[in-house]
Coordinates of C-alpha atoms in Angstrom, one line a residue:
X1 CA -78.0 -80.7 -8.7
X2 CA -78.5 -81.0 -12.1
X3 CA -77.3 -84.8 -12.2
X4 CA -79.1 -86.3 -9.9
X5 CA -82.6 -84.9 -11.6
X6 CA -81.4 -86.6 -15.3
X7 CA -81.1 -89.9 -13.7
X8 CA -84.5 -90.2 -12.3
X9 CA -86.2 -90.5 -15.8
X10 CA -83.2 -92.8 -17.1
X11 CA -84.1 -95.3 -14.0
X12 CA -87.7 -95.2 -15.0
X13 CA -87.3 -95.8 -18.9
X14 CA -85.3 -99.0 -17.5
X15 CA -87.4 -100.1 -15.2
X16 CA -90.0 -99.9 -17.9
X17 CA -88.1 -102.0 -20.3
X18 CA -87.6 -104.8 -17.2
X19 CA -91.3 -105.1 -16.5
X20 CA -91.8 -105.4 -20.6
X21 CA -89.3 -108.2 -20.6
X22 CA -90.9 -110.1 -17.9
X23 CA -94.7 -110.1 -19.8
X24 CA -93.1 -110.7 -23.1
X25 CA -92.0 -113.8 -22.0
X26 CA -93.2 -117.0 -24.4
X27 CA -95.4 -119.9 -22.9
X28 CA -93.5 -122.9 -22.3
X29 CA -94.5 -124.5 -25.7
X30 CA -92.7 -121.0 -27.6
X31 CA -89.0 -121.8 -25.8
X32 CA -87.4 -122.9 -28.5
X33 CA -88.8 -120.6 -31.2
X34 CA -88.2 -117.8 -29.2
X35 CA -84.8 -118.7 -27.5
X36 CA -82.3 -116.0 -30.3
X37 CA -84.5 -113.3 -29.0
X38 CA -84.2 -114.4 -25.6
X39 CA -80.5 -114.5 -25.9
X40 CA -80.3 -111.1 -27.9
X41 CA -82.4 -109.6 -24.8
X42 CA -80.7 -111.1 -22.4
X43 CA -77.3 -109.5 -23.9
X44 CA -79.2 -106.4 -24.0
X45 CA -79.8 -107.3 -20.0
X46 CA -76.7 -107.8 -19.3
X47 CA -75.2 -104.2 -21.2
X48 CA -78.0 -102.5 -19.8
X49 CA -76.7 -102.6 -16.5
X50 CA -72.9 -102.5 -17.3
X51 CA -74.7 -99.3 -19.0
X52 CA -76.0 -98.5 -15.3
X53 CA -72.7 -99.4 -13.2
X54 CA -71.2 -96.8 -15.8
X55 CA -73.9 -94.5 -15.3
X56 CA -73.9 -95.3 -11.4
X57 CA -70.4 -94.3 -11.9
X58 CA -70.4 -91.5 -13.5
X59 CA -73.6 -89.8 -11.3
X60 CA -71.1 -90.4 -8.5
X61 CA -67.9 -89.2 -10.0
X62 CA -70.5 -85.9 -10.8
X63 CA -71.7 -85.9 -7.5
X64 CA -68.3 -85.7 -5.9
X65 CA -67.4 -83.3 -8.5
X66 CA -70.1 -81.0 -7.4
X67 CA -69.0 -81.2 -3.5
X68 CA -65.4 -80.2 -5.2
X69 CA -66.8 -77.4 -7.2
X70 CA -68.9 -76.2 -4.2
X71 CA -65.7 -75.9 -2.0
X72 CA -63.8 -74.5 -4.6
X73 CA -66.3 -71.9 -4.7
X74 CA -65.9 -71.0 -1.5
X75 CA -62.3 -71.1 -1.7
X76 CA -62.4 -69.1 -4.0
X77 CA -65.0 -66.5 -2.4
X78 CA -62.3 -66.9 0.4
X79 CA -59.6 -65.5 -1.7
X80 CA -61.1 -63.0 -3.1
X81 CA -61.4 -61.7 0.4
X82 CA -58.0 -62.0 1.5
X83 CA -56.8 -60.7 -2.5
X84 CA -59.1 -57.1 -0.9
X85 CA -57.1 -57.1 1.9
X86 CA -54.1 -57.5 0.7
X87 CA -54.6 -55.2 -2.4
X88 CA -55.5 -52.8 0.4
X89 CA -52.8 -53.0 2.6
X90 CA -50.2 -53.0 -0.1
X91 CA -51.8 -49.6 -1.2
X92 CA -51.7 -48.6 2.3
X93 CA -47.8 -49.6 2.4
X94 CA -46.8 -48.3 -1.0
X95 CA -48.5 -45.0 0.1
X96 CA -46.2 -44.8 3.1
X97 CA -43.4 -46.1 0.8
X98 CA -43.9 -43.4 -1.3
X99 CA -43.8 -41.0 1.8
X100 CA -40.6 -42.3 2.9
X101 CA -39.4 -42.2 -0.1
X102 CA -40.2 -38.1 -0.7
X103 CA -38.0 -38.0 2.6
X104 CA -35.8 -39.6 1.7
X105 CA -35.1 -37.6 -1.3
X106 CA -35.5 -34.3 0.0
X107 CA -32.4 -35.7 2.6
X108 CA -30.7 -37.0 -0.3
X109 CA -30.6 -33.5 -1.6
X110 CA -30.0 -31.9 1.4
X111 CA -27.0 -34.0 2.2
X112 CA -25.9 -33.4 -1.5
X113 CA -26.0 -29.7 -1.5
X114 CA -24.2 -29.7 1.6
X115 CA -21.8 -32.2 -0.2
X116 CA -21.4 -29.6 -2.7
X117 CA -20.9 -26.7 -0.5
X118 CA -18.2 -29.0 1.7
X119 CA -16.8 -30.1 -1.7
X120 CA -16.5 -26.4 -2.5
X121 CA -14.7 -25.1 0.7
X122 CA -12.7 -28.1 0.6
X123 CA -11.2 -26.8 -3.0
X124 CA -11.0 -23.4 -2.0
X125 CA -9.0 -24.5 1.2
X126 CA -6.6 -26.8 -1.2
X127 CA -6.1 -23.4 -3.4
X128 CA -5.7 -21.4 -0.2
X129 CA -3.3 -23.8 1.1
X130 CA -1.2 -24.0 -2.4
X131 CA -1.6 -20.4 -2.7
X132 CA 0.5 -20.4 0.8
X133 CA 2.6 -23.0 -0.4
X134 CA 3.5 -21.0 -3.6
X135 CA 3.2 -17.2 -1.6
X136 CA 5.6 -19.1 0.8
X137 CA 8.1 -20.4 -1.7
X138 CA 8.1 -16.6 -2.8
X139 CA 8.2 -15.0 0.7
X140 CA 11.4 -17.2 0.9
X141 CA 12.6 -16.4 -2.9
X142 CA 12.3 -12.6 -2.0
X143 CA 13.7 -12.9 1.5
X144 CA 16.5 -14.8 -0.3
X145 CA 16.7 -12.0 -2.7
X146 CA 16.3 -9.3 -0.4
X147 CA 18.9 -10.9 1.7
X148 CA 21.4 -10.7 -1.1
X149 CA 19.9 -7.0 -1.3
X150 CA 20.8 -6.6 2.4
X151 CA 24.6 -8.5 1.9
X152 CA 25.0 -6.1 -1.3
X153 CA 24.1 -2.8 0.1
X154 CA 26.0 -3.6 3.2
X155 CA 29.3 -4.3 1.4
X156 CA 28.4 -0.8 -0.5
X157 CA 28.4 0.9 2.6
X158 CA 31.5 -0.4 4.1
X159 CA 33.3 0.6 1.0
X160 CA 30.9 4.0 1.3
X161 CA 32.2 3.9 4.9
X162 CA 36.0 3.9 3.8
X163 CA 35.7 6.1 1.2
X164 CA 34.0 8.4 4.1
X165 CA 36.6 8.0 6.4
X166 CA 39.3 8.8 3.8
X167 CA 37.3 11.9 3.0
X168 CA 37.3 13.0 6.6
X169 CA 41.0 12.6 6.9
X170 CA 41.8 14.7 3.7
X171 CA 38.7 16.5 5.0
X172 CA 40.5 17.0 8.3
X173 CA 43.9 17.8 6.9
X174 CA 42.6 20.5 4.6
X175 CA 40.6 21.9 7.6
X176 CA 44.6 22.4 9.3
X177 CA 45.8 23.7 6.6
X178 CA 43.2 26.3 6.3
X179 CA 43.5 26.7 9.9
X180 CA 47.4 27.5 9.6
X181 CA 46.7 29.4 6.5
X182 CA 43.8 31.5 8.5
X183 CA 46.8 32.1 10.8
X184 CA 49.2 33.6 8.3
X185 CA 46.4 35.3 6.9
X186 CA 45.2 37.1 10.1
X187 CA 48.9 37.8 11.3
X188 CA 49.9 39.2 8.1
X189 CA 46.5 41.3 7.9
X190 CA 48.0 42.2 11.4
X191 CA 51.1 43.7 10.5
X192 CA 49.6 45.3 7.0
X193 CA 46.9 47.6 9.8
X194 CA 50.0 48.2 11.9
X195 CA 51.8 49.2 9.4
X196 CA 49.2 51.6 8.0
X197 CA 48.5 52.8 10.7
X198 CA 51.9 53.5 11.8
X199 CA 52.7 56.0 8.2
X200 CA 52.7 60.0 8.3
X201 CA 49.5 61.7 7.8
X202 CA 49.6 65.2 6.3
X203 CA 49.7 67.3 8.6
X204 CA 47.7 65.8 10.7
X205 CA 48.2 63.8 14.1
X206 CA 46.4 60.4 15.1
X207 CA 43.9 60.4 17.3
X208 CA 43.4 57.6 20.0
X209 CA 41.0 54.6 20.2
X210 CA 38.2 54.8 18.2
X211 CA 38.6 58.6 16.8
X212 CA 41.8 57.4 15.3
X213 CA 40.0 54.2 13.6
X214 CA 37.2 57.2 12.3
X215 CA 40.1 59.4 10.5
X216 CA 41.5 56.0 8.8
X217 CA 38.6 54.8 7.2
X218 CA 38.3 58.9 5.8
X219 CA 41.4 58.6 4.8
X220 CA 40.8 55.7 3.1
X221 CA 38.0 57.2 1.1
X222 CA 40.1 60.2 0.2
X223 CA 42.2 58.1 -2.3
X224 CA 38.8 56.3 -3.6
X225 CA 37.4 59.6 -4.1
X226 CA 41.0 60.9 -5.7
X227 CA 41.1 57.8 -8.2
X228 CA 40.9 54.6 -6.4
X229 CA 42.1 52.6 -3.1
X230 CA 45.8 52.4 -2.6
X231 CA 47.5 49.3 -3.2
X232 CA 47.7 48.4 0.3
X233 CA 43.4 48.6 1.1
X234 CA 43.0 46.7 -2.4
X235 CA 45.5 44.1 -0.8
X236 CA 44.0 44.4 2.4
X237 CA 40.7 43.8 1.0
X238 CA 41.7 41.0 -1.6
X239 CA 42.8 39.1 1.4
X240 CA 39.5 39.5 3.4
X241 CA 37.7 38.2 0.3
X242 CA 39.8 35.4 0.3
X243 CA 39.1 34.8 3.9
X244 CA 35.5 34.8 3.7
X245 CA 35.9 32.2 0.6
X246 CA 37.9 30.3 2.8
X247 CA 35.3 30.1 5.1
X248 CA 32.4 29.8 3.0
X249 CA 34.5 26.5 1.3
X250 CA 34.9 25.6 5.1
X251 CA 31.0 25.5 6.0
X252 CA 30.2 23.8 2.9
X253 CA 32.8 21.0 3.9
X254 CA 31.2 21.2 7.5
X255 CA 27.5 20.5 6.0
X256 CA 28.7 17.4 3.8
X257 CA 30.2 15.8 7.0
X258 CA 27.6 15.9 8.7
X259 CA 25.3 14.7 6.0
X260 CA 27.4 12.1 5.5
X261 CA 27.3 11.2 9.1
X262 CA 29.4 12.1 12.8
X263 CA 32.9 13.2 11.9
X264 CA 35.5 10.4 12.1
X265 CA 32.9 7.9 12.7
X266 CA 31.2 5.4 10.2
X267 CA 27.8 5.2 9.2
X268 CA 24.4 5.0 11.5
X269 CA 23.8 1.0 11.9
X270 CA 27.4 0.2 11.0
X271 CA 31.0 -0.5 12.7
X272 CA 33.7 1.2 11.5
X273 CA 36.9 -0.5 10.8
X274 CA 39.5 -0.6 13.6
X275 CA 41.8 1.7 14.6
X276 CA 45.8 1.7 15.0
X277 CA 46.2 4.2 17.1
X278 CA 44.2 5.3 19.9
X279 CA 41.6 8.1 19.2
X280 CA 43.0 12.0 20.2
X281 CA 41.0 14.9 21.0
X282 CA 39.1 16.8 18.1
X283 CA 41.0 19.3 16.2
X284 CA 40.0 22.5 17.6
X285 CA 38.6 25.0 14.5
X286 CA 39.3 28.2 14.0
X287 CA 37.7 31.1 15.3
X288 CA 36.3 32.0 11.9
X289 CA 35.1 28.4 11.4
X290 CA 33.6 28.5 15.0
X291 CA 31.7 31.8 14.0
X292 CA 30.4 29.9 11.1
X293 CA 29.5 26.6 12.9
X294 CA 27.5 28.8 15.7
X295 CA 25.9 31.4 13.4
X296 CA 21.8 31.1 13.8
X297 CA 19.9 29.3 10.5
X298 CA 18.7 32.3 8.7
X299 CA 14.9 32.4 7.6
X300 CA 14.2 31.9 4.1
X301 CA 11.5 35.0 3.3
X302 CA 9.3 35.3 0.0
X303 CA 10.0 37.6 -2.4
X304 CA 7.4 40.3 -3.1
X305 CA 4.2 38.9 -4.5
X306 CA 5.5 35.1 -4.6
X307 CA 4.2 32.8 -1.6
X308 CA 5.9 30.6 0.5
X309 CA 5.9 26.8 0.4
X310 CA 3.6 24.9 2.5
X311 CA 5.5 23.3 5.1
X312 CA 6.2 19.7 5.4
X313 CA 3.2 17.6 7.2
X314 CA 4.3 16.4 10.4
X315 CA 5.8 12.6 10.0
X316 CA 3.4 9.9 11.1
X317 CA 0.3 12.5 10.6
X318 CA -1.9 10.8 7.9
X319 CA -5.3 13.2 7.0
X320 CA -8.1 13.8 4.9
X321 CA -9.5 10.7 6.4
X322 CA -13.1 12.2 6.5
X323 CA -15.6 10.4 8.8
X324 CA -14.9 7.7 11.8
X325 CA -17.4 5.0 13.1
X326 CA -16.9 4.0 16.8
X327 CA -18.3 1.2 17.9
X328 CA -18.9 0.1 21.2
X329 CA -16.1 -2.1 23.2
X330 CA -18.5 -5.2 23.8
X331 CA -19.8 -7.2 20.9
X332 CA -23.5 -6.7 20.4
X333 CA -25.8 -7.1 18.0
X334 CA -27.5 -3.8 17.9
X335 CA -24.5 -1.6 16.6
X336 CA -24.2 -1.5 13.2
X337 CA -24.4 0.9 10.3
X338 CA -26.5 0.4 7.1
X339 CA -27.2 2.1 3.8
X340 CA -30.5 3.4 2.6
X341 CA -29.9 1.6 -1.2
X342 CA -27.5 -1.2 -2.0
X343 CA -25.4 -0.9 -5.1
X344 CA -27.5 0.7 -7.6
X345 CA -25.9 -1.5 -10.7
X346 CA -24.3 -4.4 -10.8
X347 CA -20.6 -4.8 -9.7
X348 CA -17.9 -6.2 -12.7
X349 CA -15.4 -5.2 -10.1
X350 CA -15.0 -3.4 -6.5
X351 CA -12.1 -1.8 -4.6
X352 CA -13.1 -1.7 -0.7
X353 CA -11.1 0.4 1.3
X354 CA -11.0 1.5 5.4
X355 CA -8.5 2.1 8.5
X356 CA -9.1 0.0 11.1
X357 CA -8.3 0.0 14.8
X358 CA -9.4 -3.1 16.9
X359 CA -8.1 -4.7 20.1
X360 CA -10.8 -7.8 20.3
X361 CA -8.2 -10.1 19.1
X362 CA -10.3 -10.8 15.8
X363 CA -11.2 -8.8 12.6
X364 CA -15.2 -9.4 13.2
X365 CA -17.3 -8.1 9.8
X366 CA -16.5 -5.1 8.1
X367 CA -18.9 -5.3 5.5
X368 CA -21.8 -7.5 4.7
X369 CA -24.1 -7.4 1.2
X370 CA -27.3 -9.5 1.3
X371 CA -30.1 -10.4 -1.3
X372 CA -33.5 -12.4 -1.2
X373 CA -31.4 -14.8 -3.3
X374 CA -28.4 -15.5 -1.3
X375 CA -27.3 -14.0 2.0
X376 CA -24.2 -13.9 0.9
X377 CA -23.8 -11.8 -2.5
X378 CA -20.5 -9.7 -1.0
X379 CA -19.0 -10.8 2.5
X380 CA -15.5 -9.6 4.4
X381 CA -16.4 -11.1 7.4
X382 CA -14.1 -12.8 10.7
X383 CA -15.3 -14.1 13.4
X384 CA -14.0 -14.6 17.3
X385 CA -13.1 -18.3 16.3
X386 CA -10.1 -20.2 15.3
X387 CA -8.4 -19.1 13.4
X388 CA -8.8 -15.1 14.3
X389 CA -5.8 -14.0 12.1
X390 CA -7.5 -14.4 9.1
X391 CA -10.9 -13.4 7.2
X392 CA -13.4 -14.7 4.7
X393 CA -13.6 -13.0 1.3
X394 CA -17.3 -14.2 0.2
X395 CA -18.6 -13.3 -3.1
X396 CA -21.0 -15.4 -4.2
X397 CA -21.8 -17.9 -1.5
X398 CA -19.9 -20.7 -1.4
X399 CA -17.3 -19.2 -2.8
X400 CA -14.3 -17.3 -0.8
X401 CA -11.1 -17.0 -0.2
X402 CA -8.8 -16.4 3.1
X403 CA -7.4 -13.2 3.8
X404 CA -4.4 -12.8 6.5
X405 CA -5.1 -10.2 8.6
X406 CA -2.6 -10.6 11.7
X407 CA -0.9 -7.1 11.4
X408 CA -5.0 -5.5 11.9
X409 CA -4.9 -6.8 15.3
X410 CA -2.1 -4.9 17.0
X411 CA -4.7 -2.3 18.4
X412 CA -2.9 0.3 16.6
X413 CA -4.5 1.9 12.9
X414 CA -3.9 0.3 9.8
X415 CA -5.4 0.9 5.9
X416 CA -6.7 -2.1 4.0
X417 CA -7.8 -2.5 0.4
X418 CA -9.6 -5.5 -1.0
X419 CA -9.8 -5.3 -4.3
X420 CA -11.5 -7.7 -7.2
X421 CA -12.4 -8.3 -10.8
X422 CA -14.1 -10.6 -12.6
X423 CA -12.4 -10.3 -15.8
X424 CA -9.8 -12.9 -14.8
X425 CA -10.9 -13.1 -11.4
X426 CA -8.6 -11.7 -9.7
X427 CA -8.5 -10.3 -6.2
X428 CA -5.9 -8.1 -4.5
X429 CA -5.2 -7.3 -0.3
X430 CA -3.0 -4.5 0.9
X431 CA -2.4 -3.7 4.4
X432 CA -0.5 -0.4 4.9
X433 CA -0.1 0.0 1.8
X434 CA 1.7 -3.9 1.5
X435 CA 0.6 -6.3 -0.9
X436 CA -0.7 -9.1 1.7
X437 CA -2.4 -11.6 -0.7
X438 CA -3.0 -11.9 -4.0
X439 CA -4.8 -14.5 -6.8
X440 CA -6.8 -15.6 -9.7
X441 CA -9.8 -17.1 -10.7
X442 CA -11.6 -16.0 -8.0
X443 CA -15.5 -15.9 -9.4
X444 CA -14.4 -15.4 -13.0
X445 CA -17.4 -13.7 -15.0
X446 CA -19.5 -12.9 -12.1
X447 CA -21.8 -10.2 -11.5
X448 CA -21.9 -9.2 -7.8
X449 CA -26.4 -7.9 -8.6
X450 CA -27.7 -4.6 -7.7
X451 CA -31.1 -3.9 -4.7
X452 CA -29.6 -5.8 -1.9
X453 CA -29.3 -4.9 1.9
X454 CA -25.5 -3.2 2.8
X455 CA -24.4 -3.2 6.3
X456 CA -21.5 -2.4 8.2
X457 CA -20.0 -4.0 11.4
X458 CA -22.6 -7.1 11.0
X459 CA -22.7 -10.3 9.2
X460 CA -26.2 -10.6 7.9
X461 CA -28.0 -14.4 7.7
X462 CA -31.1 -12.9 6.8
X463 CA -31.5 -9.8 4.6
X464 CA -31.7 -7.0 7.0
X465 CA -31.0 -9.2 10.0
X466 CA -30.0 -12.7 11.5
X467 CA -26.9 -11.0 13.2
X468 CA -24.6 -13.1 16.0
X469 CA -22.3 -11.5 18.5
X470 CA -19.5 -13.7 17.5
X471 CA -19.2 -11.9 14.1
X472 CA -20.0 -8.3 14.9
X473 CA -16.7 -5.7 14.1
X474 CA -15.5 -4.2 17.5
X475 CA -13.1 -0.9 17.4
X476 CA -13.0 2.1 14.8
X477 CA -13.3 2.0 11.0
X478 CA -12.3 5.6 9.1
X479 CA -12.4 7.0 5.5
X480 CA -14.6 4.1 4.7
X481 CA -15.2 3.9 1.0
X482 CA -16.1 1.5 -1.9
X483 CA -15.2 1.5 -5.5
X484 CA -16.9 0.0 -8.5
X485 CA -13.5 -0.6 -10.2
X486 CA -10.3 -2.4 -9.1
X487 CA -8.0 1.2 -8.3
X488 CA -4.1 0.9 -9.2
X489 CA -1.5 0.7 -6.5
X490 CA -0.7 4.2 -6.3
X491 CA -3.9 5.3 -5.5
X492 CA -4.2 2.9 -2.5
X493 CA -0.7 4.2 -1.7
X494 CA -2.4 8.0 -1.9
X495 CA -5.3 6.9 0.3
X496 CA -2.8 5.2 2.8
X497 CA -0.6 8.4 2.7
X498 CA -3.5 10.8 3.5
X499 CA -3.7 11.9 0.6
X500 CA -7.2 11.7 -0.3
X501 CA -10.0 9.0 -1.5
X502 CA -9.6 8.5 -5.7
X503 CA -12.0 9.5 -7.9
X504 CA -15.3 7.8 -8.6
X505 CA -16.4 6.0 -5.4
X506 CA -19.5 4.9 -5.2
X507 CA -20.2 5.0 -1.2
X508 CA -18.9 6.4 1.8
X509 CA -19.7 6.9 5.1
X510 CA -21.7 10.3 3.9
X511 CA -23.9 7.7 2.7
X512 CA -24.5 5.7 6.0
X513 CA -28.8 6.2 6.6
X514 CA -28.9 4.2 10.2
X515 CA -26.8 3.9 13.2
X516 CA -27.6 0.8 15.4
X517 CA -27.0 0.7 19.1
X518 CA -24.6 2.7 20.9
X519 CA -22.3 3.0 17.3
X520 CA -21.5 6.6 16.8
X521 CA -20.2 8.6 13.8
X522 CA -17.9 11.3 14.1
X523 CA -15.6 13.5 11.7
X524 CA -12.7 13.0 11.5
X525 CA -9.5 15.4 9.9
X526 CA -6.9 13.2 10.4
X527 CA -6.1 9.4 12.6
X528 CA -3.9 11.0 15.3
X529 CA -6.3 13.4 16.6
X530 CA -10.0 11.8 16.1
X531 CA -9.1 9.1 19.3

């Protein structure tokens, strides 16, 4: 607007100027005086209005360039607008981007733990399945070696065998000859009675049957009493001593043969080499051997003051188990046993020990030690899924290792030991007293920590709870006990044996504050009689 208002006074100053011009003009008489200042003006004339076509020009190149300028500004007004819009939609969308992208993170780290965790049981199931590899490459080095054992001790006892069945035959001769000389013996002991029997008395006549046998024997102690026994009694006796000798060497052969095994025969569990001739009825012994063979064992008694030995536990008798948990036959939830206080320090190393009876077909959990940290901390756990001959070793979650457990699941009672240490993390399993499985690097350095929740019979997903039926222990656990050091093999051989728990455990079931369900506890003296 601003143009069109400066060219209004412009227009008048020239219109000014025109109307000047055209009163200035000279007479007629002044023409040619005047005509250079005509001719000046009319120059001036004629650039005046080239000065107003430019001007003209100009006010209309400004015009337009207003009516440009105007729409520009409402252009521009225009994308201001739409520049709101779309600053508020892309803060709308990066906000939901941003969303997404917390999502997408938190699944990113989800998927990565579990990555992890996968990763982790896929190593330990590598080392379980070189483990196998090299416990099988030694299962077959041993059975190698034992078979070579076997091939060994079976050649010993054939040549044992021989050697036995030359003994019985010189064994067998010597008892002939002792019969024949027994026979000698007895006749000539015969004739010596008969003949004393047969010399004068003084004075005196014999009486029959058994009076006559009285007067010998005091006639036989007249001589003693006169200065000793004639030289017929001393023979007569020296010949009964050699008798009973004879037998006594007789009964002691008798014993070693049948030590050794069934006269003439071989060995239990072997053939014996064959024969040339056909086999003849057994030698018949000798009255006096007979007597020998037939006389009653005689009781050993005490002497005065001294006690006798304990006698031998019965075989297959295994006691001093102490207590016994039964659980129910079903697999429930609500039976299970749990402990006032976890472990009250933390555990370098642990030695967990029980006998175990199931017929479920799977181990189910024997022992389960949970924390606010990890549910996890200490875990022997199966569960009635492939495969159900093995168990999980958990110490540390996700750490474990495989445990075979096949031989638990015969319905019958069998001792197992877990042991572990985390000096060079190493972890033992017996089973009946059997090293099962052993290996290193098992949780090296860790510290199994002190204030959790302990239960037995359940595997626990929460602290204190978040049991399934899958996983719950069905059958009997005795002489339940844990450790808080690795024990050495002969005291899981003592335990095995009924021999007692070892020194310094830390629980037992004399610890056990709660019984779930229908699970009972009971004492029990020893395995064969508690069910």
């Amino acid at each position: 607007m601003a143009g069109p208002r400066g060219a209004v006074p412009v227009l008048l100053v020239l219109g000014t100027l025109c109307l000047r011009g055209a009163l200035l003009q000279p007479p007629p008489g002044m023409g040619e005086a005047r005509k250079p200042f005509f001719e000046r003006f009319r120059r001036l004339e004629e650039q005046f209005r080239r000065f107003q076509e430019v001007t003209l020009t100009r006010l209309q190149e400004i015009a337009g360039n207003f009516n440009v300028s105007y729409n520009i500004d409402a252009q521009f007004e225009r994308l201001l607008d739409q520049q709101g819009r779309l600053e508020a939609s892309a803060n709308e969308t990066h906000a939901a981007l941003r969303g997404e992208l917390g999502l997408l993170h938190a699944r990113t780290e989800t998927l990565r733990k579990r990555a992890r965790k996968l990763g982790a049981q896929v190593g330990a199931l590598e080392e379980s399945w070189r483990r196998g590899e090299r416990d099988g490459a030694a299962e077959r080095e041993g059975r190698q070696a034992a078979l070579a054992n076997v091939t060994r001790e079976v050649a010993r006892q054939g040549a044992d065998a021989q050697a036995l069945l030359a003994g019985q035959g010189a064994l067998r001769r010597a008892l002939e000859g002792l019969q024949e000389a027994l026979k000698s013996q007895g006749s000539r002991l015969a004739e010596l009675e008969e003949q004393q029997l047969r010399r004068p008395l003084r004075n005196e006549v014999l009486l029959p049957g058994p009076l006559a046998a009285a007067h010998l024997r005091a006639q036989e102690k007249e001589p003693e009493a006169a200065g000793g026994p004639s030289p017929t009694l001393r023979k007569l006796r020296a010949k009964q001593r050699q008798g009973r000798r004879l037998q006594q060497e007789a009964g002691r052969v008798l014993a070693q043969a049948r030590g050794r095994g069934q006269p003439g025969g071989p060995p239990p569990g072997q053939a014996g080499p064959p024969q040339d001739t056909e086999p003849g009825p057994a030698p018949s012994l000798p009255p006096p051997l007979q007597a020998l063979q037939e006389e009653p064992p005689v009781t050993a008694e005490a002497p005065a003051g001294e006690a006798l030995p304990k006698a031998p536990r019965r075989a297959g008798t295994v006691c001093n188990v102490g207590a016994m948990l039964v659980f129910p036959p079903n697999a429930s939830t609500a039976s299970f046993a749990a402990f006032a206080t976890g472990f009250r320090a933390g555990l370098l190393e642990l030695s967990l020990c029980s006998w175990v009876r199931t017929s479920a077909g799977y181990l189910g959990t024997i022992l389960s030690y949970a924390t606010e940290e990890n549910d996890n901390k200490l875990v022997l756990h199966g569960r009635d899924a492939p495969p159900r001959d093995s168990v999980h070793f958990v110490i540390g979650d996700p750490a474990f290792r495989e445990l075979p457990v096949g031989r638990l699941l015969d319905g019958g009672w069998h001792h197992a030991c877990v042991l572990w240490s985390s000096l060079q993390g190493r972890y033992w399993f017996y089973v009946d007293r059997r090293l099962a499985a052993v290996g290193s690097g098992f949780q090296k350095g860790y510290e199994i920590p002190p204030g959790g929740s302990l239960v037995l019979g359940q595997e626990q997903d929460t602290v204190g709870g978040g049991f399934e039926p899958s996983e719950a222990f069905v059958g009997l656990l005795a002489g339940w006990a844990l450790w808080d050091r690795a024990l050495a093999p002969g005291e899981v051989s003592a335990i095995a044996t009924g021999q007692g728990l070892p020194r310094g455990a830390i629980l037992t079931l004399a610890n056990v504050s709660t019984l779930g369900g229908a699970l009972r506890k009971v004492d029990c003296a020893c395995l064969e009689h508690c069910w």
